[in-house]
PDB file of C-alpha atoms in Angstrom:
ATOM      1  CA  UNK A 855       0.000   0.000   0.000  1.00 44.00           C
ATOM      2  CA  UNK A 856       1.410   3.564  -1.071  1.00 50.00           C
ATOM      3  CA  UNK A 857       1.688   6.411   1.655  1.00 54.00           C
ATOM      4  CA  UNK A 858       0.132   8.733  -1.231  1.00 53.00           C
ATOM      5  CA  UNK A 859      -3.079   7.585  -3.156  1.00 55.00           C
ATOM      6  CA  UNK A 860      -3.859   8.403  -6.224  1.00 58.00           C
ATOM      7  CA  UNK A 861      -6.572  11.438  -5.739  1.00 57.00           C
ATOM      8  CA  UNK A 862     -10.162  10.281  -6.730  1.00 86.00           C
ATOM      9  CA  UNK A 863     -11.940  11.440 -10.280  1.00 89.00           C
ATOM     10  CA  UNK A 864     -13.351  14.082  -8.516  1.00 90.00           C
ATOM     11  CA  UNK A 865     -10.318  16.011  -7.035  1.00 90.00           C
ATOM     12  CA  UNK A 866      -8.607  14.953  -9.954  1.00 90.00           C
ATOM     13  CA  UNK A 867     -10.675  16.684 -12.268  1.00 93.00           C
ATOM     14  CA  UNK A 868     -11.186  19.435 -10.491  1.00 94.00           C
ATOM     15  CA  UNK A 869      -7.394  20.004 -10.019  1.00 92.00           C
ATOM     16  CA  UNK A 870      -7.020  19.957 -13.781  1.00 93.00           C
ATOM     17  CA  UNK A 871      -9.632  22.876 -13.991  1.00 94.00           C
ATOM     18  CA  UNK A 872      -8.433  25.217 -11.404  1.00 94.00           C
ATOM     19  CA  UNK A 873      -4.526  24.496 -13.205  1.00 94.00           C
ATOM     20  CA  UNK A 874      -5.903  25.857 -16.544  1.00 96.00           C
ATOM     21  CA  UNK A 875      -7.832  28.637 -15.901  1.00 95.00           C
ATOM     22  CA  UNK A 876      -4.845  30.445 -14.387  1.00 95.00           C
ATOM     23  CA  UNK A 877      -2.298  28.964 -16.738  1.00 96.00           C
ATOM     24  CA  UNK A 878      -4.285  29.786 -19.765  1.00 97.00           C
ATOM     25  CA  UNK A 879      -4.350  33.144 -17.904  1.00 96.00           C
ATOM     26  CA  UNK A 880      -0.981  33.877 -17.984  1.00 96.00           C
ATOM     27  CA  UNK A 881      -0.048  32.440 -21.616  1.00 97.00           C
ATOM     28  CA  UNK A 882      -3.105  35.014 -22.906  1.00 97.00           C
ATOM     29  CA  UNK A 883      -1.597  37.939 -20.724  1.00 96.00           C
ATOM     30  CA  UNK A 884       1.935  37.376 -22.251  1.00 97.00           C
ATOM     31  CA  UNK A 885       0.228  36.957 -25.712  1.00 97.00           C
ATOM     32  CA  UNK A 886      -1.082  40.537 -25.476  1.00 97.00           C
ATOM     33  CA  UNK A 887       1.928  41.720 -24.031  1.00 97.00           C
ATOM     34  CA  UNK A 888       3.531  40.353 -28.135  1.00 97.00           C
ATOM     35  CA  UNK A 889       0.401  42.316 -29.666  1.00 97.00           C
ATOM     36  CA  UNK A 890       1.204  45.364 -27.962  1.00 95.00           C
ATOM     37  CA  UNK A 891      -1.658  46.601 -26.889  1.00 96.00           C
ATOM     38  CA  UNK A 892      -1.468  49.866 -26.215  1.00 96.00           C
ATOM     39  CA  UNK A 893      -3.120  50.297 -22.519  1.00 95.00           C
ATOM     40  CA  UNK A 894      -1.145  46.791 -21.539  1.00 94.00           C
ATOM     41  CA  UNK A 895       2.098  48.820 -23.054  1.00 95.00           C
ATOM     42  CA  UNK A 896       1.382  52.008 -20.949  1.00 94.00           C
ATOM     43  CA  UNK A 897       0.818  50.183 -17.959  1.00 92.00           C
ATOM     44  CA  UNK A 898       3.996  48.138 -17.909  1.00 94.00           C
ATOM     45  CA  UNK A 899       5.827  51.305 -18.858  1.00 94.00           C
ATOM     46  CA  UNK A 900       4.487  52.922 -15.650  1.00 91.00           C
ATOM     47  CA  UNK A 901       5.757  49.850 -14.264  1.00 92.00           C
ATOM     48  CA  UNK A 902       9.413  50.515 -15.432  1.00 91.00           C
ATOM     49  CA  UNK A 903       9.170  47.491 -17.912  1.00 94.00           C
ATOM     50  CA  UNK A 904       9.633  49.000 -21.087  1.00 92.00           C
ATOM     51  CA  UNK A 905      11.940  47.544 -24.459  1.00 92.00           C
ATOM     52  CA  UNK A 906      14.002  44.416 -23.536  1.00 95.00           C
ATOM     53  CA  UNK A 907      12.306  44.412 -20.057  1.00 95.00           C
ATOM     54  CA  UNK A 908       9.434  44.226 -21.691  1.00 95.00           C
ATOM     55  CA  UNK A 909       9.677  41.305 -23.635  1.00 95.00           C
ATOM     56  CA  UNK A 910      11.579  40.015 -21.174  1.00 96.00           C
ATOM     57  CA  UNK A 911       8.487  40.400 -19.335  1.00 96.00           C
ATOM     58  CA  UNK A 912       6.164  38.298 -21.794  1.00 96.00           C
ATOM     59  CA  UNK A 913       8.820  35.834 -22.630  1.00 97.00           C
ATOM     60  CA  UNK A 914       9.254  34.662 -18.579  1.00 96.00           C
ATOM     61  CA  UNK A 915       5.503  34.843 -18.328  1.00 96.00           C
ATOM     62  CA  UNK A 916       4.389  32.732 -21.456  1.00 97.00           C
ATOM     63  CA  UNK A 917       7.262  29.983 -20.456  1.00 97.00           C
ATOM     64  CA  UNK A 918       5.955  29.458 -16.896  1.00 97.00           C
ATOM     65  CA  UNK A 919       2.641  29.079 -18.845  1.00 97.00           C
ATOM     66  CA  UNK A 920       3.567  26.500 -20.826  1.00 97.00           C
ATOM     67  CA  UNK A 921       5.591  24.351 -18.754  1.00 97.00           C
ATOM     68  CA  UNK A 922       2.874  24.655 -15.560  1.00 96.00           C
ATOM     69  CA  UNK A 923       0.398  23.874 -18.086  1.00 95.00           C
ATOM     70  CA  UNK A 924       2.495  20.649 -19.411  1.00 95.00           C
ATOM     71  CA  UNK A 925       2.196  17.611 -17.139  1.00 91.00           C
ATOM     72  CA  UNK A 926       5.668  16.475 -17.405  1.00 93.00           C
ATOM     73  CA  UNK A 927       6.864  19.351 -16.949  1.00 94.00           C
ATOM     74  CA  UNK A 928       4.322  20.938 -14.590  1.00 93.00           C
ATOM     75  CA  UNK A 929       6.250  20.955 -11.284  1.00 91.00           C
ATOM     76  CA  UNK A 930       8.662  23.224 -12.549  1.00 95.00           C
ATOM     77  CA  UNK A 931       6.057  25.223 -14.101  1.00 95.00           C
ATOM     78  CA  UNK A 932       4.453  25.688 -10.519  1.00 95.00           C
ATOM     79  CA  UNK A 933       7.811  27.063  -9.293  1.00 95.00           C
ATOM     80  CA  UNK A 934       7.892  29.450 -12.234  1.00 96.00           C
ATOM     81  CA  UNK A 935       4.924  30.580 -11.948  1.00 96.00           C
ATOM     82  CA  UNK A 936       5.282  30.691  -8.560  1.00 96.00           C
ATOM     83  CA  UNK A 937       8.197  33.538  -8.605  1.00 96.00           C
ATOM     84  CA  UNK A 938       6.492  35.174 -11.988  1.00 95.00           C
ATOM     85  CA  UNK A 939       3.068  35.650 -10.378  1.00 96.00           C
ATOM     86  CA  UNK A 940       4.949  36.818  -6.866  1.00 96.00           C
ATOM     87  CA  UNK A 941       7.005  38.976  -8.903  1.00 95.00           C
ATOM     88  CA  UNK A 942       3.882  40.733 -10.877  1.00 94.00           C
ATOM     89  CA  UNK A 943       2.454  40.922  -7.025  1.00 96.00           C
ATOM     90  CA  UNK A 944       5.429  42.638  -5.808  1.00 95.00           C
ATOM     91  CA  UNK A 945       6.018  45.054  -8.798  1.00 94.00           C
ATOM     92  CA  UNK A 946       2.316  45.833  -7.797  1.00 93.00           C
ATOM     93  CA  UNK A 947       2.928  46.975  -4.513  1.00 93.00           C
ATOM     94  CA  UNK A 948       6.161  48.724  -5.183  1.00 93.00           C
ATOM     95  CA  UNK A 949       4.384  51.022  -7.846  1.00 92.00           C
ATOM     96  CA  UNK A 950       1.613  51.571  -5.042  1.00 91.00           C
ATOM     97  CA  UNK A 951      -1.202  49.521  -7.077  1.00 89.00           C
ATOM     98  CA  UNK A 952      -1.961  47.356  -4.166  1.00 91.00           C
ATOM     99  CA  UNK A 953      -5.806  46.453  -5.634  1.00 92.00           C
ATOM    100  CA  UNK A 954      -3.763  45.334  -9.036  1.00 91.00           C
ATOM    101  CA  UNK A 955      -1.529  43.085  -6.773  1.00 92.00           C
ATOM    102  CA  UNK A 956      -5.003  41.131  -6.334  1.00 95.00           C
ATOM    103  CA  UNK A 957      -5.256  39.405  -9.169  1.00 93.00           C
ATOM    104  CA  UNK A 958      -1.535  37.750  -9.710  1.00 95.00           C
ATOM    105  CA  UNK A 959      -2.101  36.834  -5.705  1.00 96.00           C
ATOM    106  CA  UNK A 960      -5.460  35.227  -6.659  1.00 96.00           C
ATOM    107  CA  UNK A 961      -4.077  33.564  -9.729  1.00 96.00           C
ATOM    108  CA  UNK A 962      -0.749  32.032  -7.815  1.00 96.00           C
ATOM    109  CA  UNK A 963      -3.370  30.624  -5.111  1.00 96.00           C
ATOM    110  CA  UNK A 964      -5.942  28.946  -8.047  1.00 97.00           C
ATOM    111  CA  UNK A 965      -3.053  27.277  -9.177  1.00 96.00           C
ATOM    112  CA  UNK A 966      -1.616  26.013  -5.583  1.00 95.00           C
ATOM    113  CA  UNK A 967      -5.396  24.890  -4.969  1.00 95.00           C
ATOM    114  CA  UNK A 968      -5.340  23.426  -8.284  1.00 95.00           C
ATOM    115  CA  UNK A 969      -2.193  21.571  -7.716  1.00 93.00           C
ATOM    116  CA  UNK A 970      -2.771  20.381  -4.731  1.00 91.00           C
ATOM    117  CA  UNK A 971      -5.730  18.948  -5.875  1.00 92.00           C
ATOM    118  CA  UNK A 972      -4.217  16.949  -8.293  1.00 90.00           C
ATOM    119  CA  UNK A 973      -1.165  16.086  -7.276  1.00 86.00           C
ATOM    120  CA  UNK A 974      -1.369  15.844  -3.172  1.00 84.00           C
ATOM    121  CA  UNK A 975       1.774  14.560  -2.851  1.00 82.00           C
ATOM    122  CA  UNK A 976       3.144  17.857  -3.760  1.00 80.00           C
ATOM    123  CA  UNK A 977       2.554  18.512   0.283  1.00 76.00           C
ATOM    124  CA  UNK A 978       4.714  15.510   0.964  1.00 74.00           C
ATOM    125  CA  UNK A 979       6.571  17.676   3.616  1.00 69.00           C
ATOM    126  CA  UNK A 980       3.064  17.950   5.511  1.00 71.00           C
ATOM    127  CA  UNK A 981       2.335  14.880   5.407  1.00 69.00           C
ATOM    128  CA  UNK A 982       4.600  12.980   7.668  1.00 62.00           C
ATOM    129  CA  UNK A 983       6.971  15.272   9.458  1.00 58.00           C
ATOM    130  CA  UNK A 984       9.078  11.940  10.837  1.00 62.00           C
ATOM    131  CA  UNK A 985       9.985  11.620   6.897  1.00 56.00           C
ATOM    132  CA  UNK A 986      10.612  14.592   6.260  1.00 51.00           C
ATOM    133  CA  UNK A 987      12.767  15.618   9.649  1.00 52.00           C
ATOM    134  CA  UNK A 988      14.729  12.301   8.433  1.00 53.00           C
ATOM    135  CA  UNK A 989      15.408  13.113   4.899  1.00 52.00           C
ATOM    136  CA  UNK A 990      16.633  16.745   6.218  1.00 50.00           C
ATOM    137  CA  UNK A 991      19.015  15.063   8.949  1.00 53.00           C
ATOM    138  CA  UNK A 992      20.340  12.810   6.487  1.00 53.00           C
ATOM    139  CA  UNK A 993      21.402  15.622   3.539  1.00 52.00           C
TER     140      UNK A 993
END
């Protein structure tokens, strides 16, 4: 018998959902970031993300997008999107647009919820802290 189960249909279909919506989320934000759309320009300019930093911008954002939205590849998407979404959060804040800061928070925690969900094993750590203490005493 396995310490982690395999999550019912249920949880397991509802992970997949809640991992989509913000992942397709993020690939359509950096898509409009490549259009140039003029308000989306303006308001990363304000930003200070303007040029290189700019494309910078959409090319970070629409790789975390596609590799959180890959399965084999979707635990390094998490952590990308993880420092993307908590950068957009933090850029947010630091321009004093603390109600734009929402939405990136919001996103980040769909797709925690989602991935937890699906893959519960991805809170291994919580799980059984005897395991976990030993695998940290042992490195």
């Amino acid at each position: 018998m396995s310490d982690n189960p395999r999550p019912n249909r249920t949880r397991s279909v509802m992970g997949n959902i809640l991992m989509f919506l913000p992942g397709l989320a993020v690939a359509a934000s950096a898509i409009v970031k490549f259009a140039s759309v003029p308000a989306v320009v303006r308001q990363m300019s304000a930003m200070g993300f303007s040029g290189e930093r700019y494309t910078l911008v959409a090319v970070l954002e629409l790789v975390s997008a596609i590799l959180f939205l890959y399965p084999r590849t979707r635990s390094v998407g998490l952590l990308f999107l993880s420092a993307f979404l908590g950068g957009a959060v933090c850029s947010h804040i630091q321009v004093g647009d603390v109600a734009k800061g929402i939405g990136p928070a919001m996103f980040l925690a769909i797709a925690w919820t989602g991935a937890c969900l699906r893959h519960p094993e991805i809170l291994w750590s919580f799980q059984n802290p005897r395991l976990s203490s030993r695998a940290v005493a042992s490195t």
